[in-house]
Amino acid sequence: RGELHRGEKTGEEEKEKENLSLTCVKYYKMRLVKTERKLNIPDGVTVKMNGRYVSVTGPRGELHRDFNHIAKIDLHHDKENNTIVAAMYFPTSKITSALRTTCSHISNMFDGVLYGYEYKMRAVYAHFPININIDEKKGDMVEIRNFLGEKRPRKCKMLPGVKAERSSDVKDQIVLTGNDIDNVSKSCALIHDSCLVKKKDIRKFLDGMYVSEKRVMKPEDE
């Protein structure tokens, strides 16, 4: 059968050791049963909920948002504590990230109906001055002319609830205000995208309309 020196192991013993090591590596991760976040409703704001459809009413108006596209989320209006409770049961780590996003959207709705949002845009040009025309009555249309010397006018229709006006103290600046942060920011994007430089080096030709400031229009006392 051959000689077996001290300290040496047979093939069967080595296989048993490998099997033991494999069984030791296996482990099971516990699933998260429930995770939730609570959002306090500020004074002067009324909330109505129908499933995942949220309506918020405040001094500046009313906003609606539908969260049916978010999976596994449960929205509940706790009227006793005046809070909104967002919960998820047995979520994965990827789905859990949508919980905070939902609360952030609702919080932005609170700020919109209470104070509103303000975005400021500046016209940047090196040689050809950009001419900006705004409908003073409605403020829902922004017309840009003479961009890089082009004769083609660029017209940008503001999204619902957004009003544009010319700044009174700063040259070549417009101010966009509204309750819905999505519509205000998207209206700024429409203006910015209408003045993109084509077929030139954008590091050299920096002409265009750019967002210079954005804020929640809270009173100075707060």
mmCIF file of C-alpha atoms in Angstrom:
data_model
loop_
_atom_site.group_PDB
_atom_site.id
_atom_site.type_symbol
_atom_site.label_atom_id
_atom_site.label_comp_id
_atom_site.label_asym_id
_atom_site.label_seq_id
_atom_site.Cartn_x
_atom_site.Cartn_y
_atom_site.Cartn_z
ATOM 1 C CA ARG A 1 0.000 0.000 0.000
ATOM 2 C CA GLY A 2 2.929 2.352 0.343
ATOM 3 C CA GLU A 3 4.362 4.321 3.240
ATOM 4 C CA LEU A 4 2.565 7.166 5.035
ATOM 5 C CA HIS A 5 4.913 9.690 6.576
ATOM 6 C CA ARG A 6 4.082 11.708 9.670
ATOM 7 C CA GLY A 7 2.084 14.848 8.887
ATOM 8 C CA GLU A 8 0.847 13.605 5.524
ATOM 9 C CA LYS A 9 -2.900 13.141 4.823
ATOM 10 C CA THR A 10 -4.703 10.736 2.586
ATOM 11 C CA GLY A 11 -6.907 11.878 -0.325
ATOM 12 C CA GLU A 12 -10.117 11.092 1.567
ATOM 13 C CA GLU A 13 -9.126 13.313 4.501
ATOM 14 C CA GLU A 14 -8.341 16.210 2.186
ATOM 15 C CA LYS A 15 -11.758 15.895 0.491
ATOM 16 C CA GLU A 16 -13.496 15.929 3.875
ATOM 17 C CA LYS A 17 -11.632 19.104 4.830
ATOM 18 C CA GLU A 18 -12.659 20.834 1.580
ATOM 19 C CA ASN A 19 -16.316 19.944 2.154
ATOM 20 C CA LEU A 20 -16.148 21.351 5.681
ATOM 21 C CA SER A 21 -14.620 24.615 4.444
ATOM 22 C CA LEU A 22 -17.336 24.996 1.810
ATOM 23 C CA THR A 23 -20.118 24.541 4.334
ATOM 24 C CA CYS A 24 -18.565 27.170 6.603
ATOM 25 C CA VAL A 25 -18.603 29.833 3.820
ATOM 26 C CA LYS A 26 -22.373 29.599 3.274
ATOM 27 C CA TYR A 27 -24.461 32.208 5.120
ATOM 28 C CA TYR A 28 -27.898 33.741 4.774
ATOM 29 C CA LYS A 29 -28.651 37.479 4.881
ATOM 30 C CA MET A 30 -31.785 38.587 6.727
ATOM 31 C CA ARG A 31 -34.338 40.564 4.728
ATOM 32 C CA LEU A 32 -35.550 43.935 5.938
ATOM 33 C CA VAL A 33 -39.149 43.547 7.098
ATOM 34 C CA LYS A 34 -40.235 47.197 7.147
ATOM 35 C CA THR A 35 -38.736 50.646 6.619
ATOM 36 C CA GLU A 36 -40.580 53.949 6.945
ATOM 37 C CA ARG A 37 -40.102 57.714 6.997
ATOM 38 C CA LYS A 38 -42.327 60.360 8.582
ATOM 39 C CA LEU A 39 -42.901 63.809 7.117
ATOM 40 C CA ASN A 40 -44.388 66.595 9.219
ATOM 41 C CA ILE A 41 -47.099 68.677 7.556
ATOM 42 C CA PRO A 42 -46.431 72.428 8.085
ATOM 43 C CA ASP A 43 -49.057 74.845 9.345
ATOM 44 C CA GLY A 44 -51.335 76.319 6.692
ATOM 45 C CA VAL A 45 -51.106 73.267 4.420
ATOM 46 C CA THR A 46 -53.966 70.844 3.765
ATOM 47 C CA VAL A 47 -53.241 67.353 2.466
ATOM 48 C CA LYS A 48 -55.680 64.984 0.758
ATOM 49 C CA MET A 49 -54.641 61.459 -0.151
ATOM 50 C CA ASN A 50 -56.328 58.794 -2.249
ATOM 51 C CA GLY A 51 -54.023 55.816 -2.246
ATOM 52 C CA ARG A 52 -50.788 57.026 -3.798
ATOM 53 C CA TYR A 53 -52.367 60.185 -5.252
ATOM 54 C CA VAL A 54 -51.404 63.212 -3.109
ATOM 55 C CA SER A 55 -53.043 66.656 -3.240
ATOM 56 C CA VAL A 56 -51.518 69.587 -1.333
ATOM 57 C CA THR A 57 -53.276 72.934 -0.823
ATOM 58 C CA GLY A 58 -51.732 76.088 0.620
ATOM 59 C CA PRO A 59 -51.831 79.897 0.442
ATOM 60 C CA ARG A 60 -50.327 79.995 -3.077
ATOM 61 C CA GLY A 61 -52.509 77.313 -4.655
ATOM 62 C CA GLU A 62 -52.842 73.566 -5.087
ATOM 63 C CA LEU A 63 -50.489 70.846 -6.347
ATOM 64 C CA HIS A 64 -51.121 67.204 -7.242
ATOM 65 C CA ARG A 65 -48.782 64.269 -7.710
ATOM 66 C CA ASP A 66 -49.265 60.605 -8.494
ATOM 67 C CA PHE A 67 -46.848 58.045 -6.994
ATOM 68 C CA ASN A 68 -48.414 54.909 -8.489
ATOM 69 C CA HIS A 69 -45.264 54.223 -10.494
ATOM 70 C CA ILE A 70 -43.277 53.554 -7.291
ATOM 71 C CA ALA A 71 -43.445 49.900 -6.296
ATOM 72 C CA LYS A 72 -44.175 48.575 -2.787
ATOM 73 C CA ILE A 73 -44.713 52.019 -1.210
ATOM 74 C CA ASP A 74 -47.519 52.608 1.264
ATOM 75 C CA LEU A 75 -48.554 56.236 1.944
ATOM 76 C CA HIS A 76 -50.653 56.992 5.012
ATOM 77 C CA HIS A 77 -51.968 60.298 6.393
ATOM 78 C CA ASP A 78 -51.675 60.296 10.185
ATOM 79 C CA LYS A 79 -54.226 62.980 11.108
ATOM 80 C CA GLU A 80 -53.621 62.734 14.856
ATOM 81 C CA ASN A 81 -49.920 63.625 14.591
ATOM 82 C CA ASN A 82 -50.405 65.682 11.387
ATOM 83 C CA THR A 83 -47.782 63.690 9.501
ATOM 84 C CA ILE A 84 -47.433 61.639 6.326
ATOM 85 C CA VAL A 85 -46.012 58.162 6.859
ATOM 86 C CA ALA A 86 -44.314 56.476 3.919
ATOM 87 C CA ALA A 87 -43.529 52.791 4.465
ATOM 88 C CA MET A 88 -42.233 49.798 2.519
ATOM 89 C CA TYR A 89 -42.530 46.122 3.443
ATOM 90 C CA PHE A 90 -39.840 43.600 2.504
ATOM 91 C CA PRO A 91 -38.002 46.073 0.231
ATOM 92 C CA THR A 92 -34.746 45.505 -1.584
ATOM 93 C CA SER A 93 -31.903 47.984 -1.208
ATOM 94 C CA LYS A 94 -32.648 49.416 -4.659
ATOM 95 C CA ILE A 95 -36.340 49.990 -3.989
ATOM 96 C CA THR A 96 -35.617 51.502 -0.551
ATOM 97 C CA SER A 97 -33.933 54.490 -2.211
ATOM 98 C CA ALA A 98 -37.309 55.507 -3.678
ATOM 99 C CA LEU A 99 -38.675 56.057 -0.155
ATOM 100 C CA ARG A 100 -36.600 59.158 0.521
ATOM 101 C CA THR A 101 -37.214 60.394 -3.031
ATOM 102 C CA THR A 102 -40.976 60.251 -2.468
ATOM 103 C CA CYS A 103 -40.690 62.210 0.787
ATOM 104 C CA SER A 104 -38.516 64.817 -0.944
ATOM 105 C CA HIS A 105 -41.132 65.302 -3.676
ATOM 106 C CA ILE A 106 -43.890 65.814 -1.088
ATOM 107 C CA SER A 107 -41.683 68.221 0.885
ATOM 108 C CA ASN A 108 -41.076 70.248 -2.296
ATOM 109 C CA MET A 109 -44.844 70.424 -2.781
ATOM 110 C CA PHE A 110 -45.198 71.869 0.736
ATOM 111 C CA ASP A 111 -42.615 74.590 -0.014
ATOM 112 C CA GLY A 112 -44.295 75.326 -3.345
ATOM 113 C CA VAL A 113 -47.781 75.983 -1.973
ATOM 114 C CA LEU A 114 -46.366 77.942 0.992
ATOM 115 C CA TYR A 115 -43.608 80.076 -0.542
ATOM 116 C CA GLY A 116 -43.014 79.220 -4.212
ATOM 117 C CA TYR A 117 -39.807 78.792 -6.199
ATOM 118 C CA GLU A 118 -37.697 81.386 -7.991
ATOM 119 C CA TYR A 119 -35.080 80.725 -10.694
ATOM 120 C CA LYS A 120 -32.913 83.448 -12.225
ATOM 121 C CA MET A 121 -31.282 83.184 -15.661
ATOM 122 C CA ARG A 122 -28.585 85.379 -17.201
ATOM 123 C CA ALA A 123 -27.800 85.975 -20.853
ATOM 124 C CA VAL A 124 -24.116 85.432 -21.631
ATOM 125 C CA TYR A 125 -22.614 86.761 -24.876
ATOM 126 C CA ALA A 126 -19.242 87.933 -26.172
ATOM 127 C CA HIS A 127 -20.052 89.918 -29.332
ATOM 128 C CA PHE A 128 -23.664 89.641 -30.469
ATOM 129 C CA PRO A 129 -25.992 90.918 -27.699
ATOM 130 C CA ILE A 130 -28.918 88.603 -26.942
ATOM 131 C CA ASN A 131 -32.318 90.299 -27.090
ATOM 132 C CA ILE A 132 -34.999 88.898 -24.748
ATOM 133 C CA ASN A 133 -38.699 89.665 -25.218
ATOM 134 C CA ILE A 134 -41.318 88.565 -22.665
ATOM 135 C CA ASP A 135 -45.077 88.795 -22.831
ATOM 136 C CA GLU A 136 -45.675 91.297 -20.020
ATOM 137 C CA LYS A 137 -49.357 90.474 -19.521
ATOM 138 C CA LYS A 138 -49.218 86.690 -19.166
ATOM 139 C CA GLY A 139 -45.487 86.046 -18.823
ATOM 140 C CA ASP A 140 -45.872 82.622 -20.411
ATOM 141 C CA MET A 141 -43.717 83.200 -23.515
ATOM 142 C CA VAL A 142 -39.994 84.034 -23.773
ATOM 143 C CA GLU A 143 -38.603 85.065 -27.167
ATOM 144 C CA ILE A 144 -34.841 85.185 -27.772
ATOM 145 C CA ARG A 145 -33.355 87.028 -30.771
ATOM 146 C CA ASN A 146 -29.915 87.760 -32.210
ATOM 147 C CA PHE A 147 -28.272 84.680 -30.670
ATOM 148 C CA LEU A 148 -24.806 84.527 -32.295
ATOM 149 C CA GLY A 149 -26.153 87.003 -34.847
ATOM 150 C CA GLU A 150 -28.793 84.588 -36.142
ATOM 151 C CA LYS A 151 -32.033 86.035 -37.496
ATOM 152 C CA ARG A 152 -34.147 83.068 -36.435
ATOM 153 C CA PRO A 153 -36.199 83.899 -33.301
ATOM 154 C CA ARG A 154 -36.368 81.309 -30.549
ATOM 155 C CA LYS A 155 -39.701 81.038 -28.741
ATOM 156 C CA CYS A 156 -40.061 79.144 -25.471
ATOM 157 C CA LYS A 157 -43.504 78.405 -24.036
ATOM 158 C CA MET A 158 -43.497 78.262 -20.241
ATOM 159 C CA LEU A 159 -45.014 75.215 -18.551
ATOM 160 C CA PRO A 160 -48.308 75.557 -16.615
ATOM 161 C CA GLY A 161 -48.051 77.675 -13.466
ATOM 162 C CA VAL A 162 -44.730 79.334 -14.429
ATOM 163 C CA LYS A 163 -44.418 83.080 -14.963
ATOM 164 C CA ALA A 164 -41.416 84.807 -16.539
ATOM 165 C CA GLU A 165 -40.507 88.462 -16.084
ATOM 166 C CA ARG A 166 -37.548 90.708 -16.715
ATOM 167 C CA SER A 167 -35.324 91.573 -13.751
ATOM 168 C CA SER A 168 -35.575 95.223 -12.743
ATOM 169 C CA ASP A 169 -32.113 95.631 -11.194
ATOM 170 C CA VAL A 170 -29.819 93.370 -13.255
ATOM 171 C CA LYS A 171 -29.226 93.699 -16.995
ATOM 172 C CA ASP A 172 -29.904 90.686 -19.249
ATOM 173 C CA GLN A 173 -31.539 88.717 -16.451
ATOM 174 C CA ILE A 174 -34.968 87.066 -16.316
ATOM 175 C CA VAL A 175 -36.787 85.651 -13.292
ATOM 176 C CA LEU A 176 -39.014 82.567 -13.438
ATOM 177 C CA THR A 177 -41.426 81.900 -10.563
ATOM 178 C CA GLY A 178 -43.975 79.196 -9.825
ATOM 179 C CA ASN A 179 -45.287 76.712 -7.278
ATOM 180 C CA ASP A 180 -44.186 73.470 -8.942
ATOM 181 C CA ILE A 181 -40.404 73.051 -8.788
ATOM 182 C CA ASP A 182 -40.508 70.582 -11.682
ATOM 183 C CA ASN A 183 -42.276 72.981 -14.034
ATOM 184 C CA VAL A 184 -40.064 75.934 -13.072
ATOM 185 C CA SER A 185 -36.832 73.995 -13.570
ATOM 186 C CA LYS A 186 -38.068 72.415 -16.808
ATOM 187 C CA SER A 187 -39.000 75.853 -18.169
ATOM 188 C CA CYS A 188 -35.436 77.000 -17.465
ATOM 189 C CA ALA A 189 -34.195 73.917 -19.304
ATOM 190 C CA LEU A 190 -36.333 74.807 -22.344
ATOM 191 C CA ILE A 191 -34.769 78.278 -22.484
ATOM 192 C CA HIS A 192 -31.254 76.911 -22.001
ATOM 193 C CA ASP A 193 -31.675 74.201 -24.656
ATOM 194 C CA SER A 194 -32.996 76.701 -27.205
ATOM 195 C CA CYS A 195 -29.658 78.563 -27.130
ATOM 196 C CA LEU A 196 -27.157 75.745 -27.563
ATOM 197 C CA VAL A 197 -24.104 76.433 -29.728
ATOM 198 C CA LYS A 198 -23.930 74.113 -32.735
ATOM 199 C CA LYS A 199 -20.890 73.163 -34.857
ATOM 200 C CA LYS A 200 -18.516 75.312 -32.800
ATOM 201 C CA ASP A 201 -16.153 74.730 -29.920
ATOM 202 C CA ILE A 202 -18.305 75.218 -26.794
ATOM 203 C CA ARG A 203 -15.162 75.947 -24.752
ATOM 204 C CA LYS A 204 -14.665 79.100 -26.814
ATOM 205 C CA PHE A 205 -18.251 80.060 -27.699
ATOM 206 C CA LEU A 206 -19.935 80.370 -24.299
ATOM 207 C CA ASP A 207 -22.954 82.343 -25.479
ATOM 208 C CA GLY A 208 -26.324 81.236 -24.132
ATOM 209 C CA MET A 209 -28.835 81.454 -21.287
ATOM 210 C CA TYR A 210 -27.696 80.029 -17.954
ATOM 211 C CA VAL A 211 -29.299 79.573 -14.526
ATOM 212 C CA SER A 212 -27.504 81.880 -12.088
ATOM 213 C CA GLU A 213 -29.604 81.473 -8.929
ATOM 214 C CA LYS A 214 -32.437 79.344 -7.566
ATOM 215 C CA ARG A 215 -34.176 79.550 -4.207
ATOM 216 C CA VAL A 216 -37.331 79.039 -2.197
ATOM 217 C CA MET A 217 -39.079 82.372 -1.760
ATOM 218 C CA LYS A 218 -39.189 82.266 2.038
ATOM 219 C CA PRO A 219 -39.608 85.535 3.956
ATOM 220 C CA GLU A 220 -36.444 87.023 5.414
ATOM 221 C CA ASP A 221 -37.775 86.549 8.968
ATOM 222 C CA GLU A 222 -37.656 82.767 8.560
#
